[in-house]
Each structure stands twice: as structure tokens, then as C-alpha cells.
Short mmCIF file of C-alpha atoms in Angstrom, two decimals:
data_model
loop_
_atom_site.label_atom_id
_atom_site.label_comp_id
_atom_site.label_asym_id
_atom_site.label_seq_id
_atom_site.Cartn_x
_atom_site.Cartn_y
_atom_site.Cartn_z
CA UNK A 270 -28.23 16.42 14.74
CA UNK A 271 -26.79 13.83 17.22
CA UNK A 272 -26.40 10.58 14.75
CA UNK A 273 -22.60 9.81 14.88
CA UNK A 274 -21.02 7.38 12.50
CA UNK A 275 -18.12 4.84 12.81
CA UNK A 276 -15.48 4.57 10.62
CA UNK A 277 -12.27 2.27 10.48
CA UNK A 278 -9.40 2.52 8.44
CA UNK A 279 -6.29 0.51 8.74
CA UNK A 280 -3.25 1.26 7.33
CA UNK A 281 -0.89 -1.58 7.23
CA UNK A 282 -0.76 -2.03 3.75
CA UNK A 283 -0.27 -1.01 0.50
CA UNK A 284 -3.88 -0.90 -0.53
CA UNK A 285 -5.71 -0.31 2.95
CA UNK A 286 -3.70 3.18 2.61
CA UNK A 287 -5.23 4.05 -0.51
CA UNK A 288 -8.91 3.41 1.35
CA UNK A 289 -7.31 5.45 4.18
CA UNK A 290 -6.51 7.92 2.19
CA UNK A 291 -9.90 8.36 0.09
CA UNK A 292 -11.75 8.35 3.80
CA UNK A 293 -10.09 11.37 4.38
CA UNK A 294 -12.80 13.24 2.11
CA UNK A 295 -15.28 11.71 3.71
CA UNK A 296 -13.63 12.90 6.90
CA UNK A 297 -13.47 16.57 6.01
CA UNK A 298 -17.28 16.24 5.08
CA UNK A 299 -18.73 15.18 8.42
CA UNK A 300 -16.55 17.78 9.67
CA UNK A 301 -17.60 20.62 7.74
CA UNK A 302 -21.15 19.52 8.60
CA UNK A 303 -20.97 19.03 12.22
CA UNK A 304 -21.43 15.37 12.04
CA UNK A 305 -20.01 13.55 15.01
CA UNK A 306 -17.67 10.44 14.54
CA UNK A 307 -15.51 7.90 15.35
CA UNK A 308 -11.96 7.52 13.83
CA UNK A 309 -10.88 4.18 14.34
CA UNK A 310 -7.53 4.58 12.35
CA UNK A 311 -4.33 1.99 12.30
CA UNK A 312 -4.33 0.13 15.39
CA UNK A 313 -7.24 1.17 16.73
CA UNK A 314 -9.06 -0.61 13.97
CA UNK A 315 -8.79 -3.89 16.10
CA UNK A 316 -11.65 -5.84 17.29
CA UNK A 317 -11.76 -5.20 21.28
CA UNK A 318 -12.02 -1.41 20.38
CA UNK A 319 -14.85 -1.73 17.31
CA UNK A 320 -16.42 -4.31 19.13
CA UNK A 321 -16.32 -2.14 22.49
CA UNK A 322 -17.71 0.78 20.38
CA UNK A 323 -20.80 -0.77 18.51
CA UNK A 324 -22.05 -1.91 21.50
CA UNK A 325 -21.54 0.81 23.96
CA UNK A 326 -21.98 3.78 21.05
CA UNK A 327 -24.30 2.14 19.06
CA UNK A 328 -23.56 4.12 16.05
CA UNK A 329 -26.16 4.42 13.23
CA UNK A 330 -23.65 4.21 10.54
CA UNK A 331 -20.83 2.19 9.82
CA UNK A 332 -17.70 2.80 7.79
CA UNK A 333 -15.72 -0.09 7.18
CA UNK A 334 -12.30 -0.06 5.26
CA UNK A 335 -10.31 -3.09 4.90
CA UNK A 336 -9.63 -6.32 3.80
CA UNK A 337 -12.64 -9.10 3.63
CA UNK A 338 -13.65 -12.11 2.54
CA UNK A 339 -16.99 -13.35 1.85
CA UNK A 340 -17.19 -14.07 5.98
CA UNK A 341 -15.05 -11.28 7.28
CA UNK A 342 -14.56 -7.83 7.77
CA UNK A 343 -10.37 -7.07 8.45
CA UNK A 344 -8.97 -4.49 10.64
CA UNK A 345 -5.69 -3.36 11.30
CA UNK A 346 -3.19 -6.39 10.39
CA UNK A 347 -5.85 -8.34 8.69
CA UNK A 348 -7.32 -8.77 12.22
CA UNK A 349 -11.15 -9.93 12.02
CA UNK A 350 -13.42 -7.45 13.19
CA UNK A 351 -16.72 -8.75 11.83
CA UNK A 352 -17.32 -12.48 11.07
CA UNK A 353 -20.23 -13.80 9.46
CA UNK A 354 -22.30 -15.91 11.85
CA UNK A 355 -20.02 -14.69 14.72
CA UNK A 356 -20.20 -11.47 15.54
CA UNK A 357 -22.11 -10.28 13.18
CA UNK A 358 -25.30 -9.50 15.37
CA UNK A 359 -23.02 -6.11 16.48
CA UNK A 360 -24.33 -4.86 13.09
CA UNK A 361 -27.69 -4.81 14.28
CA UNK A 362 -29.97 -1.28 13.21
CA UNK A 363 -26.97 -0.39 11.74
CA UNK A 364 -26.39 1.38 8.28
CA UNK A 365 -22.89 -0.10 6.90
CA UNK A 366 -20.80 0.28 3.68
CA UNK A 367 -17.91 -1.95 3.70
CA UNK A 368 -15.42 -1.23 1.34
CA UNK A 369 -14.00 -4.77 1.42
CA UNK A 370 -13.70 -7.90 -0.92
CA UNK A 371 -16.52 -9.84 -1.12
CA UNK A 372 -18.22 -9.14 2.29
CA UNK A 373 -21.90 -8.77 0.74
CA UNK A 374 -22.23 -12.03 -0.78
CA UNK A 375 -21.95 -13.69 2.76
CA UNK A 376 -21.73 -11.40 5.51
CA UNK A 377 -23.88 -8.70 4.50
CA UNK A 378 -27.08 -11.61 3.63
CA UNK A 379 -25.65 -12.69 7.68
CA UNK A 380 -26.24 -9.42 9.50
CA UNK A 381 -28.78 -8.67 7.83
CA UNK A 382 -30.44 -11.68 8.87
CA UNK A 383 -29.65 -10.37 12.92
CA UNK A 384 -31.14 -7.51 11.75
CA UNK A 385 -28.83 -4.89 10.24
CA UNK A 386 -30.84 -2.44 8.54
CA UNK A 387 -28.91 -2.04 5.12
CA UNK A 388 -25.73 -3.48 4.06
CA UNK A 389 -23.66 -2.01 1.44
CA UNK A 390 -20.57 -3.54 0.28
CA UNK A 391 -18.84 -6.04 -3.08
CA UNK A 392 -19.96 -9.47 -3.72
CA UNK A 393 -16.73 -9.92 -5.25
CA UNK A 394 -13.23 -8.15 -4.74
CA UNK A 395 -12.98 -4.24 -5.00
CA UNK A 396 -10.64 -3.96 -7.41
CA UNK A 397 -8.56 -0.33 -8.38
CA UNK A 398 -5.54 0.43 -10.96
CA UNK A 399 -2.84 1.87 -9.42
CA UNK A 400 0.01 3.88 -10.67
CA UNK A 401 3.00 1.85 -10.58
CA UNK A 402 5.17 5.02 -10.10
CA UNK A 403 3.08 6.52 -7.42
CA UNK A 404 2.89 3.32 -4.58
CA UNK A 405 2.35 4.99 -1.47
CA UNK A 406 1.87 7.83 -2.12
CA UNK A 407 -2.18 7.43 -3.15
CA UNK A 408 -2.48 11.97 -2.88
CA UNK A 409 -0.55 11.74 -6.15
CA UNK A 410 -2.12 8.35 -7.70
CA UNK A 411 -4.59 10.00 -10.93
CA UNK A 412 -5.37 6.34 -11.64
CA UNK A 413 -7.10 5.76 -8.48
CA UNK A 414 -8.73 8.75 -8.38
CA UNK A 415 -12.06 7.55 -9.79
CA UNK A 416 -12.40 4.52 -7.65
CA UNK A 417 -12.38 6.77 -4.51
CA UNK A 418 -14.82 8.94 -6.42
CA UNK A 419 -17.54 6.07 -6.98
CA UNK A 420 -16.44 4.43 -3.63
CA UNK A 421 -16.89 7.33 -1.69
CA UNK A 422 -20.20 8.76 -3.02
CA UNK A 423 -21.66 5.78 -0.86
CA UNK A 424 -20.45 7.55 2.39
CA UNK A 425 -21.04 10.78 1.34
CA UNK A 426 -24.69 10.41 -0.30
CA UNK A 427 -25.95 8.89 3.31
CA UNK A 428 -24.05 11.64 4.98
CA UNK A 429 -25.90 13.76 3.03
CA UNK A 430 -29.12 12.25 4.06
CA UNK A 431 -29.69 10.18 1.12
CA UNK A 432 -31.24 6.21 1.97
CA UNK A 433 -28.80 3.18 1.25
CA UNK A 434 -30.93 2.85 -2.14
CA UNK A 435 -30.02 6.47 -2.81
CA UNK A 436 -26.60 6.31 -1.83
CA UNK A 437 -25.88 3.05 -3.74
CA UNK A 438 -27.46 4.30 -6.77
CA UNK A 439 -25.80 7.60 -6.63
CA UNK A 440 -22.33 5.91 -6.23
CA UNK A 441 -23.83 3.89 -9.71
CA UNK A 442 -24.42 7.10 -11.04
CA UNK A 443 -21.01 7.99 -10.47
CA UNK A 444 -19.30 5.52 -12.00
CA UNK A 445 -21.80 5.46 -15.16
CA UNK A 446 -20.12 9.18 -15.51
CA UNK A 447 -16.61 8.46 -15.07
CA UNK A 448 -16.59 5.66 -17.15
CA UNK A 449 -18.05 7.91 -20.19
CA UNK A 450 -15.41 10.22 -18.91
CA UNK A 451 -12.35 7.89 -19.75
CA UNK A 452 -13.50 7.20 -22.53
CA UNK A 453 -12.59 9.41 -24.55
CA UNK A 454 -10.97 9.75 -27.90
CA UNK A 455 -7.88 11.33 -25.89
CA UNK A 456 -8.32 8.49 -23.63
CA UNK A 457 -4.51 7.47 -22.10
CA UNK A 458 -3.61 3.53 -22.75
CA UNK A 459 -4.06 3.01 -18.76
CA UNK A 460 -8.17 4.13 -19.03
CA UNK A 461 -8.64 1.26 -20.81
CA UNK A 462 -7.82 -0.45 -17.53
CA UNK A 463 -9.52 1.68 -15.57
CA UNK A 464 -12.88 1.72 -17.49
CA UNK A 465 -12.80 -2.20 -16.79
CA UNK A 466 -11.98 -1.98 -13.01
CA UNK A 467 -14.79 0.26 -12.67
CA UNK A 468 -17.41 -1.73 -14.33
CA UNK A 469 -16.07 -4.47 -12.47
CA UNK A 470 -16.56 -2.88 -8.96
CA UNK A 471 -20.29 -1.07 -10.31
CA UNK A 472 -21.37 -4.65 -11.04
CA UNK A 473 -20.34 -6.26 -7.92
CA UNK A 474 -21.74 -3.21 -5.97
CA UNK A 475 -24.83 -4.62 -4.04
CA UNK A 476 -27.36 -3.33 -1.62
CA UNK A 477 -28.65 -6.09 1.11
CA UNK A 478 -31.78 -4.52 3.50
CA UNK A 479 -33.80 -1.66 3.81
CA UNK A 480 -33.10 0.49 0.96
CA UNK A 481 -35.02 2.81 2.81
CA UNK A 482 -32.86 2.71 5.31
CA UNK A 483 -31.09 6.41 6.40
CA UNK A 484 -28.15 7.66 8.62
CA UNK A 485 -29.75 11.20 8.93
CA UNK A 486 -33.13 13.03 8.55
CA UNK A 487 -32.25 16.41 6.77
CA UNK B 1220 -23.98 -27.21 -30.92
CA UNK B 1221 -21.31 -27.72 -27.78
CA UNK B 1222 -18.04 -27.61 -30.46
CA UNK B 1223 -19.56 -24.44 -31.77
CA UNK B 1224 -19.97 -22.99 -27.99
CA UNK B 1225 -16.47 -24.39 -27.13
CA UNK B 1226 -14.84 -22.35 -30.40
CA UNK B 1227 -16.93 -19.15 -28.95
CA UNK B 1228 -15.59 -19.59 -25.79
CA UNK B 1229 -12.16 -19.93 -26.85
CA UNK B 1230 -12.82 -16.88 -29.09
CA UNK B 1231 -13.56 -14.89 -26.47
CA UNK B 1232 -10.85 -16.36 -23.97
CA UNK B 1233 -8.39 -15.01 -27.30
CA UNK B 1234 -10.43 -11.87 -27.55
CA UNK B 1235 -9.20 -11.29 -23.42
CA UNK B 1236 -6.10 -12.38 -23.64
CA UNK B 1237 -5.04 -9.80 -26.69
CA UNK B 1238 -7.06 -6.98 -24.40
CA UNK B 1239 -4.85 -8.26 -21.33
CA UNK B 1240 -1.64 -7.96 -23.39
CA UNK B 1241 -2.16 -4.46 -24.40
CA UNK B 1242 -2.44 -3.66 -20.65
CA UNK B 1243 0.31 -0.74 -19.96
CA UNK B 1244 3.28 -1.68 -17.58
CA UNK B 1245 2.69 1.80 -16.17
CA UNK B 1246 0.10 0.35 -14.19
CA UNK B 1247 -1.05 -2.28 -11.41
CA UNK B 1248 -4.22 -4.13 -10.60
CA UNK B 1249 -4.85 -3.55 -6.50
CA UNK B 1250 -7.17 -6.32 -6.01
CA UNK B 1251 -8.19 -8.38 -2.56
CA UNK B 1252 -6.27 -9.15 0.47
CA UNK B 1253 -3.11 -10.39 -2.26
CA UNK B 1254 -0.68 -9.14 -4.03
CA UNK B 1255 -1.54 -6.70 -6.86
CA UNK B 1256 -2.08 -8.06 -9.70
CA UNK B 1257 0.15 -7.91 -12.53
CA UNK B 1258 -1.04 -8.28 -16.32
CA UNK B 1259 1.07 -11.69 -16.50
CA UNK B 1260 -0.72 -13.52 -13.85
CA UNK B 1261 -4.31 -12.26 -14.92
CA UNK B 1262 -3.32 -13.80 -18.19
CA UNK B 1263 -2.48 -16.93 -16.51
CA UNK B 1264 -5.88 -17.00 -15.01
CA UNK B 1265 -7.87 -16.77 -18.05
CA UNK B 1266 -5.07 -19.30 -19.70
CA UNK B 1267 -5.76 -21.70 -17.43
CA UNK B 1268 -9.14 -20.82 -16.86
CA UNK B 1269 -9.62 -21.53 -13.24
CA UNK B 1270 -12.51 -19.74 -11.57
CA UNK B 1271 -11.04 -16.55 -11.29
CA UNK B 1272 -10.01 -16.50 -15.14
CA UNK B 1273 -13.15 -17.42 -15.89
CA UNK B 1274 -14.75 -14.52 -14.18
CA UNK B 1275 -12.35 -12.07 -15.86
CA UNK B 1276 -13.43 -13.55 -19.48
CA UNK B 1277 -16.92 -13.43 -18.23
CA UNK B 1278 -17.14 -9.86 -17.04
CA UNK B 1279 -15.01 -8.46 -20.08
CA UNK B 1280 -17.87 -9.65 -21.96
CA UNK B 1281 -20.11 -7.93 -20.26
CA UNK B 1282 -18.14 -4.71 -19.98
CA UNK B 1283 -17.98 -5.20 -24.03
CA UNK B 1284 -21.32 -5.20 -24.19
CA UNK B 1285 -21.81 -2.70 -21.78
CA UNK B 1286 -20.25 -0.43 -23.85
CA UNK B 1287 -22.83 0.17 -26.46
CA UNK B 1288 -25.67 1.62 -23.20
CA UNK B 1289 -22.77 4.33 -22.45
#
């Protein structure tokens, strides 16, 4: 197994942490299963180093955690690291997930058209509740817990060796399960909330590409 | 036909806002590259119904209706 994967993960923020935070699962996975990768955590999520890396490493997989608009992928300090129509060619045979607002209803149709394989990411913002008693510290946020659940089934199902259809229905799957999960007659005032931010995010959840498309062979 | 469309769509903007209100203060909205958002100003969206308020009224409906496939 020689596939390596790319992930960044700024930190600079409030809510970037969080997505920091829920990549450390994904983390502890590839490293349990001898899968090689690429940290590119708080600074080093800038675009000289990404850039530097797609095209010398050509990784088959990319991770991308961050800000976004419809055009842009965000590093560390809400620097650009992918723009549509740009740069976007560096996404070329790649696999990505980009867990970033609205990147897939613009810059995911854009790489794909330079040829990224599949591109998996939010035609609208990614939006998570938050408990207001537990900012920064998202290891001890229960509210959030189920949007790093359904966000991170994505990574893990193509770690796994699942295709981009796979992994994006999976991560469906997931969400489909939590959401009967809060709601239950003991549901807490805050599911409510939560129910709606997941439907919200499983909606906007779209697959651009190959759905065929896979990080490993298992 | 459009005054009866107009009175559902105010119906429904009423039927939000009441769901928005009950939202706990225990709680934030993480949500793009802004601030979070709190229940006040995603009640001031659908109030004024700009394109983000409309989007909220919008996809409560379908999470409504969602509800009965669950």
C-alpha cells in the first residue's frame, strides 16, 4: 500500500479548530492502518507548501479543512489555497473532500473540468451547533459531535477503500441515523437544532466526478 | 391564486420564525467563514427575507417534510 493522502487543517479560528479537531480521528485511522500522509496543520496549511506538495507528491487523496467560498478553498488565515479557474488544475487525478462552505457548487464543477477525478464537498455552507459553554474546547462539545460523525465518514469510508459514491453515500447513511437518533422522545431542546443542521449539511452534500473514483484498492 | 401563495408563504415564514424562537440560548449556529450565528440574526434573515432567509424558510420546509421518510 503506497497511496498517501493530503490533509490540511488550519487552526486560526474558532470553527477551523473544531474541523481540526474531528481530523484527528481520521488521523489515528490512517495511522492504525499504515496509510502514509501528509499533515499540513496551522501554518503549514498555506499555499506555497500545498501547492509545492500536490505537485511534487502528487497525492491521490485530498483532505481539505477550512474556510471556502463557492471559488475558494482557505488555509491557514483564510489564505487561498485553491481558486476556482486558478489553480485549480493542481486537483488533477485527485480524490478530494473539502469540508468547506460552498466549494462544490463552483470549484468542485472547475477542477473537475481540469480533470479531478471526484470532488466531494457543500454546495452551500457546512453548518454545525455548537455548545455555547464549550467554545474551544470542541473534545468536550456533545453538540458537535454528530457533524464530525457524518463529516468524517467521507474520509474514513475512502480510507477504507470505499469509491467517492460509496463514501458520500455512507456519510448520507450516517446522518439518516443520527438524525433518527436525536430524535427521540427524550430528545434535549438543543436536538431540535441539531436535527436541522444536519439535514441542512446532508442536503447540500454533493458528489462532482467519478463516483467510481477510489483512494485505495483493498 | 398569487394572494393565496403569498398567505402560504407568509405562513410558513411564521411557522420558522416560532421554530427559530424556541431555539435554546445554550447553543450557537457555526456557520461559514462569519461569525456564528445567533438565533436573533437568523430571525432577521427570514424577517427580512433576503436570500439567505429565504433559504432557511425553504429548507425548514423540506426538513418538515423530511420528517415523515425517517
Amino acid at each position: 500500500m503506497s497511496e498517501k493522502f493530503l490533509i490540511t487543517r488550519p487552526t486560526h479560528d474558532d470553527r477551523v479548530s473544531y474541523l481540526d479537531f474531528w481530523s484527528k480521528d481520521i488521523i489515528k485511522f490512517a495511522e492504525d492502518k499504515n496509510i502514509k500522509y501528509s499533515d499540513f496543520r496551522g501554518k503549514k496549511a498555506n499555499k506555497e507548501e500545498v501547492t509545492k506538495f500536490l505537485q511534487k507528491q502528487n497525492p491521490k487523496l485530498v483532505i481539505f479543512n477550512g474556510h471556502g467560498t463557492d471559488s475558494i478553498i482557505f488555509g491557514h488565515k483564510n489564505q487561498p489555497l485553491i481558486v476556482s479557474n486558478e489553480n485549480d488544475i493542481l486537483l488533477k487525478e485527485k480524490i478530494v473532500y473539502a469540508i468547506a462552505c460552498d466549494c462544490a457548487s463552483k470549484l468542485g464543477i472547475t477542477a473537475r473540468e481540469k480533470g479531478c477525478k471526484a470532488f466531494i464537498g457543500y454546495t452551500q455552507p457546512f453548518g454545525f451547533v455548537k455548545d455555547a459553554s464549550k467554545e474551544c474546547i470542541p473534545n468536550k462539545d456533545e453538540f458537535a459531535k454528530p457533524f464530525k460523525e457524518f463529516s468524517n465518514e467521507v474520509s474514513l469510508a475512502l480510507l477504507k477503500g470505499k469509491t467517492a459514491k460509496e463514501a458520500k453515500e455512507s456519510s448520507q447513511k450516517v446522518a439518516t441515523k443520527l438524525l433518527k437518533f436525536y430524535s427521540g422522545s427524550d430528545a434535549l431542546p438543543e436536538y431540535k437544532e441539531i436535527r436541522f443542521w444536519l439535514f441542512w449539511d446532508k442536503y447540500f452534500q454533493e458528489l462532482i466526478g467519478e463516483g467510481s473514483a477510489k483512494f485505495l484498492e483493498v | 391564486m398569487e394572494e393565496k401563495n403569498n398567505k402560504l408563504n407568509k405562513e410558513m415564514k411564521d411557522l420558522v420564525i416560532v421554530r427559530l424562537e424556541s431555539m435554546p440560548d445554550t447553543i450557537k449556529i457555526a456557520f461559514g467563514s462569519g461569525k456564528e450565528l445567533t438565533k436573533e440574526e437568523l430571525i432577521k434573515h427570514v424577517k427580512e427575507e433576503d436570500k439567505f432567509g429565504k433559504l432557511i424558510v425553504d429548507m425548514q420546509v423540506k426538513y418538515l417534510e423530511s420528517l415523515k421518510n425517517l
